[in-house]
Amino acid sequence: MAASSDYPADTSASSLPEATVVRLPVYFRGLVELAEEGVTTVASQQLAELAGVNAAKVRKDLSYLGSYGTRGVGYDVGFLMLQIGRILGGNEPAPVVIVGAGNLGKALSRYDGFGASGFPVAAIVDADPVVVGRKVAGVTIRHVDDLHEVVGEAGCQVGIIATPAAAAQGAVDRLVDAGVRSILNFAPTVVTVPDDVGLRKVDLATELHILGYYEHRRGANRATG
Amino acid sequence: MAASSDYPADTSASSLPEATVVRLPVYFRGLVELAEEGVTTVASQQLAELAGVNAAKVRKDLSYLGSYGTRGVGYDVGFLMLQIGRILGGNEPAPVVIVGAGNLGKALSRYDGFGASGFPVAAIVDADPVVVGRKVAGVTIRHVDDLHEVVGEAGCQVGIIATPAAAAQGAVDRLVDAGVRSILNFAPTVVTVPDDVGLRKVDLATELHILGYYEHRRGANRATG
DNA sequence: TAGATTGTTAATCGATTAACAATC
DNA sequence: TAGATTGTTAATCGATTAACAATC
């Protein structure tokens, strides 16, 4: 279990608790806000309020990264940003591939938000030979059959599904095969991925259906309570 | 605690475990697949494979809905679809409002996928007076200052943030105030919502950063293991 | 009946939280 | 020192899982 990388191994190579990983970006955002205001030190209580959690959770989460706080004082904002930033991918850009060059696919390709978050759209693929070769936002559309190759060339780590529902599962299978680590599915269907550790997936259709449950329950509560 | 609705109260008014609610749409999708193939009965083991979980979890989850299975036989596909569908919002359309009528906002408005999932785009708002009054996909753009009113009129239950990063938190605050139950944030920033029960939020920026963690860790594992 | 499969129990695991000793 | 705040402990809670009695 000897570490060979050039920074402490425990925080990057070993697993942080899943629930902690999910909250790190939220802390990061709060720290960015503080840094913009010129604040240099933050207590767990303050950071907790910014993140919408309680202080005990903040301290517990941060303790997994190491003992970076100072008792009686708090945490150094800049240093903590550096540590969390390093853990969350080292701030290196993680290229994105978009599957499907219809209206949505093209719009997402042109959307600056991904690039601004450090996730540039590096590739677009489509099944229609007619659109293959065209350019969208400076990126040439390739054929979906070449997805594995395209992902390898561009080093894509995120796949975005912007296909019709019927093509979504096939696109997911190819993305998984090609080695992406995260999938965002816009198609109006739920797709499944192998039960591999670390592959993260968000189905818009699932999110929307879960909402349906809450809305339904709220209605029932109104009716009965 | 007497129920006054016209179906058994326990499954709709009382809370199902959060983890179960998250899986219900996945089961639903598997059942749809089976129904399309003409299959009328399914065992927990089969449904588990379709959903990518284990059979014990399927049985436990379904047991919260009631004793709808038959020992030695399995579950009736159609009946189970009906029950889960009813719990997940009763299959009634849940209108969506899009905040921001830029390239992304317009593309999402035109995207058929939301409507196909039962979540039609019912309203679009923007801060720019120049675009207010224009139509996108049959929906007239309204001013963001009228968001509360717009949400009330259209009965919007989902808000989609398609604004620049700087405007995202303000849009979220207004959506929460207006009473939507779910927020999907495309802006390249993390936003916070009050810690109310049931309000569901997905930050694309957070999802992408979490991916960064997994990718980073995978790199570390490759290097050290 | 014999075989199959559910529904439930109980053990286990991971996440949350309050409390407080350590310590700046 | 006195006050403040971390880092950690231990209790609690919810979710997962294997096992199996119930029963079709």
PDB file of N, CA and C in Angstrom, chain A residues 15-52:
ATOM      1  N   SER A  15     -10.347   5.916  -0.686  1.00  0.00           N
ATOM      2  CA  SER A  15     -11.709   6.406  -0.864  1.00  0.00           C
ATOM      3  C   SER A  15     -12.132   7.298   0.288  1.00  0.00           C
ATOM      4  N   LEU A  16     -12.617   8.464  -0.045  1.00  0.00           N
ATOM      5  CA  LEU A  16     -13.368   9.234   0.931  1.00  0.00           C
ATOM      6  C   LEU A  16     -14.773   8.655   0.956  1.00  0.00           C
ATOM      7  N   PRO A  17     -15.500   8.836   2.082  1.00  0.00           N
ATOM      8  CA  PRO A  17     -16.894   8.370   2.087  1.00  0.00           C
ATOM      9  C   PRO A  17     -17.660   9.038   0.954  1.00  0.00           C
ATOM     10  N   GLU A  18     -18.496   8.254   0.307  1.00  0.00           N
ATOM     11  CA  GLU A  18     -19.284   8.749  -0.823  1.00  0.00           C
ATOM     12  C   GLU A  18     -20.036  10.032  -0.471  1.00  0.00           C
ATOM     13  N   ALA A  19     -20.656  10.040   0.693  1.00  0.00           N
ATOM     14  CA  ALA A  19     -21.459  11.201   1.082  1.00  0.00           C
ATOM     15  C   ALA A  19     -20.588  12.447   1.227  1.00  0.00           C
ATOM     16  N   THR A  20     -19.359  12.245   1.656  1.00  0.00           N
ATOM     17  CA  THR A  20     -18.430  13.369   1.788  1.00  0.00           C
ATOM     18  C   THR A  20     -18.045  13.914   0.414  1.00  0.00           C
ATOM     19  N   VAL A  21     -17.734  13.022  -0.509  1.00  0.00           N
ATOM     20  CA  VAL A  21     -17.364  13.435  -1.865  1.00  0.00           C
ATOM     21  C   VAL A  21     -18.460  14.305  -2.483  1.00  0.00           C
ATOM     22  N   VAL A  22     -19.696  13.923  -2.252  1.00  0.00           N
ATOM     23  CA  VAL A  22     -20.815  14.666  -2.820  1.00  0.00           C
ATOM     24  C   VAL A  22     -20.875  16.093  -2.270  1.00  0.00           C
ATOM     25  N   ARG A  23     -20.451  16.256  -1.025  1.00  0.00           N
ATOM     26  CA  ARG A  23     -20.533  17.591  -0.423  1.00  0.00           C
ATOM     27  C   ARG A  23     -19.327  18.465  -0.709  1.00  0.00           C
ATOM     28  N   LEU A  24     -18.207  17.892  -1.076  1.00  0.00           N
ATOM     29  CA  LEU A  24     -16.997  18.692  -1.289  1.00  0.00           C
ATOM     30  C   LEU A  24     -17.200  19.843  -2.284  1.00  0.00           C
ATOM     31  N   PRO A  25     -17.837  19.612  -3.431  1.00  0.00           N
ATOM     32  CA  PRO A  25     -18.030  20.735  -4.361  1.00  0.00           C
ATOM     33  C   PRO A  25     -18.869  21.853  -3.753  1.00  0.00           C
ATOM     34  N   VAL A  26     -19.764  21.503  -2.853  1.00  0.00           N
ATOM     35  CA  VAL A  26     -20.616  22.510  -2.227  1.00  0.00           C
ATOM     36  C   VAL A  26     -19.777  23.364  -1.267  1.00  0.00           C
ATOM     37  N   TYR A  27     -18.891  22.717  -0.525  1.00  0.00           N
ATOM     38  CA  TYR A  27     -17.972  23.474   0.331  1.00  0.00           C
ATOM     39  C   TYR A  27     -17.084  24.358  -0.539  1.00  0.00           C
ATOM     40  N   PHE A  28     -16.624  23.792  -1.629  1.00  0.00           N
ATOM     41  CA  PHE A  28     -15.720  24.518  -2.516  1.00  0.00           C
ATOM     42  C   PHE A  28     -16.371  25.810  -2.989  1.00  0.00           C
ATOM     43  N   ARG A  29     -17.618  25.696  -3.370  1.00  0.00           N
ATOM     44  CA  ARG A  29     -18.352  26.875  -3.834  1.00  0.00           C
ATOM     45  C   ARG A  29     -18.442  27.938  -2.726  1.00  0.00           C
ATOM     46  N   GLY A  30     -18.721  27.491  -1.493  1.00  0.00           N
ATOM     47  CA  GLY A  30     -18.792  28.427  -0.370  1.00  0.00           C
ATOM     48  C   GLY A  30     -17.455  29.114  -0.136  1.00  0.00           C
ATOM     49  N   LEU A  31     -16.379  28.348  -0.271  1.00  0.00           N
ATOM     50  CA  LEU A  31     -15.041  28.908  -0.079  1.00  0.00           C
ATOM     51  C   LEU A  31     -14.718  29.943  -1.154  1.00  0.00           C
ATOM     52  N   VAL A  32     -15.120  29.641  -2.395  1.00  0.00           N
ATOM     53  CA  VAL A  32     -14.902  30.605  -3.485  1.00  0.00           C
ATOM     54  C   VAL A  32     -15.595  31.925  -3.152  1.00  0.00           C
ATOM     55  N   GLU A  33     -16.818  31.817  -2.662  1.00  0.00           N
ATOM     56  CA  GLU A  33     -17.577  33.007  -2.284  1.00  0.00           C
ATOM     57  C   GLU A  33     -16.835  33.820  -1.226  1.00  0.00           C
ATOM     58  N   LEU A  34     -16.356  33.125  -0.198  1.00  0.00           N
ATOM     59  CA  LEU A  34     -15.619  33.798   0.880  1.00  0.00           C
ATOM     60  C   LEU A  34     -14.352  34.450   0.346  1.00  0.00           C
ATOM     61  N   ALA A  35     -13.628  33.716  -0.491  1.00  0.00           N
ATOM     62  CA  ALA A  35     -12.381  34.239  -1.046  1.00  0.00           C
ATOM     63  C   ALA A  35     -12.641  35.505  -1.857  1.00  0.00           C
ATOM     64  N   GLU A  36     -13.751  35.507  -2.594  1.00  0.00           N
ATOM     65  CA  GLU A  36     -14.097  36.687  -3.395  1.00  0.00           C
ATOM     66  C   GLU A  36     -14.370  37.900  -2.521  1.00  0.00           C
ATOM     67  N   GLU A  37     -14.862  37.639  -1.312  1.00  0.00           N
ATOM     68  CA  GLU A  37     -15.126  38.727  -0.363  1.00  0.00           C
ATOM     69  C   GLU A  37     -13.872  39.115   0.418  1.00  0.00           C
ATOM     70  N   GLY A  38     -12.789  38.404   0.182  1.00  0.00           N
ATOM     71  CA  GLY A  38     -11.549  38.724   0.869  1.00  0.00           C
ATOM     72  C   GLY A  38     -11.412  38.071   2.237  1.00  0.00           C
ATOM     73  N   VAL A  39     -12.336  37.169   2.569  1.00  0.00           N
ATOM     74  CA  VAL A  39     -12.257  36.465   3.853  1.00  0.00           C
ATOM     75  C   VAL A  39     -11.152  35.412   3.784  1.00  0.00           C
ATOM     76  N   THR A  40     -10.315  35.341   4.815  1.00  0.00           N
ATOM     77  CA  THR A  40      -9.179  34.414   4.761  1.00  0.00           C
ATOM     78  C   THR A  40      -9.330  33.240   5.727  1.00  0.00           C
ATOM     79  N   THR A  41     -10.220  33.372   6.704  1.00  0.00           N
ATOM     80  CA  THR A  41     -10.410  32.302   7.686  1.00  0.00           C
ATOM     81  C   THR A  41     -11.895  32.027   7.848  1.00  0.00           C
ATOM     82  N   VAL A  42     -12.245  30.756   8.012  1.00  0.00           N
ATOM     83  CA  VAL A  42     -13.655  30.411   8.153  1.00  0.00           C
ATOM     84  C   VAL A  42     -13.820  29.328   9.223  1.00  0.00           C
ATOM     85  N   ALA A  43     -14.864  29.463  10.041  1.00  0.00           N
ATOM     86  CA  ALA A  43     -15.184  28.446  11.040  1.00  0.00           C
ATOM     87  C   ALA A  43     -16.159  27.438  10.441  1.00  0.00           C
ATOM     88  N   SER A  44     -16.182  26.248  11.012  1.00  0.00           N
ATOM     89  CA  SER A  44     -17.063  25.191  10.494  1.00  0.00           C
ATOM     90  C   SER A  44     -18.515  25.673  10.477  1.00  0.00           C
ATOM     91  N   GLN A  45     -18.882  26.452  11.471  1.00  0.00           N
ATOM     92  CA  GLN A  45     -20.258  26.931  11.552  1.00  0.00           C
ATOM     93  C   GLN A  45     -20.619  27.822  10.351  1.00  0.00           C
ATOM     94  N   GLN A  46     -19.698  28.726   9.998  1.00  0.00           N
ATOM     95  CA  GLN A  46     -19.930  29.613   8.848  1.00  0.00           C
ATOM     96  C   GLN A  46     -20.052  28.824   7.557  1.00  0.00           C
ATOM     97  N   LEU A  47     -19.097  27.927   7.360  1.00  0.00           N
ATOM     98  CA  LEU A  47     -19.073  27.142   6.129  1.00  0.00           C
ATOM     99  C   LEU A  47     -20.323  26.270   6.050  1.00  0.00           C
ATOM    100  N   ALA A  48     -20.753  25.789   7.200  1.00  0.00           N
ATOM    101  CA  ALA A  48     -21.961  24.962   7.256  1.00  0.00           C
ATOM    102  C   ALA A  48     -23.167  25.755   6.760  1.00  0.00           C
ATOM    103  N   GLU A  49     -23.259  27.014   7.193  1.00  0.00           N
ATOM    104  CA  GLU A  49     -24.397  27.831   6.756  1.00  0.00           C
ATOM    105  C   GLU A  49     -24.366  28.068   5.247  1.00  0.00           C
ATOM    106  N   LEU A  50     -23.169  28.329   4.729  1.00  0.00           N
ATOM    107  CA  LEU A  50     -23.042  28.551   3.291  1.00  0.00           C
ATOM    108  C   LEU A  50     -23.407  27.299   2.489  1.00  0.00           C
ATOM    109  N   ALA A  51     -23.120  26.152   3.062  1.00  0.00           N
ATOM    110  CA  ALA A  51     -23.337  24.903   2.326  1.00  0.00           C
ATOM    111  C   ALA A  51     -24.711  24.293   2.604  1.00  0.00           C
ATOM    112  N   GLY A  52     -25.385  24.817   3.607  1.00  0.00           N
ATOM    113  CA  GLY A  52     -26.701  24.286   3.940  1.00  0.00           C
ATOM    114  C   GLY A  52     -26.659  22.956   4.677  1.00  0.00           C
TER     115      GLY A  52
END
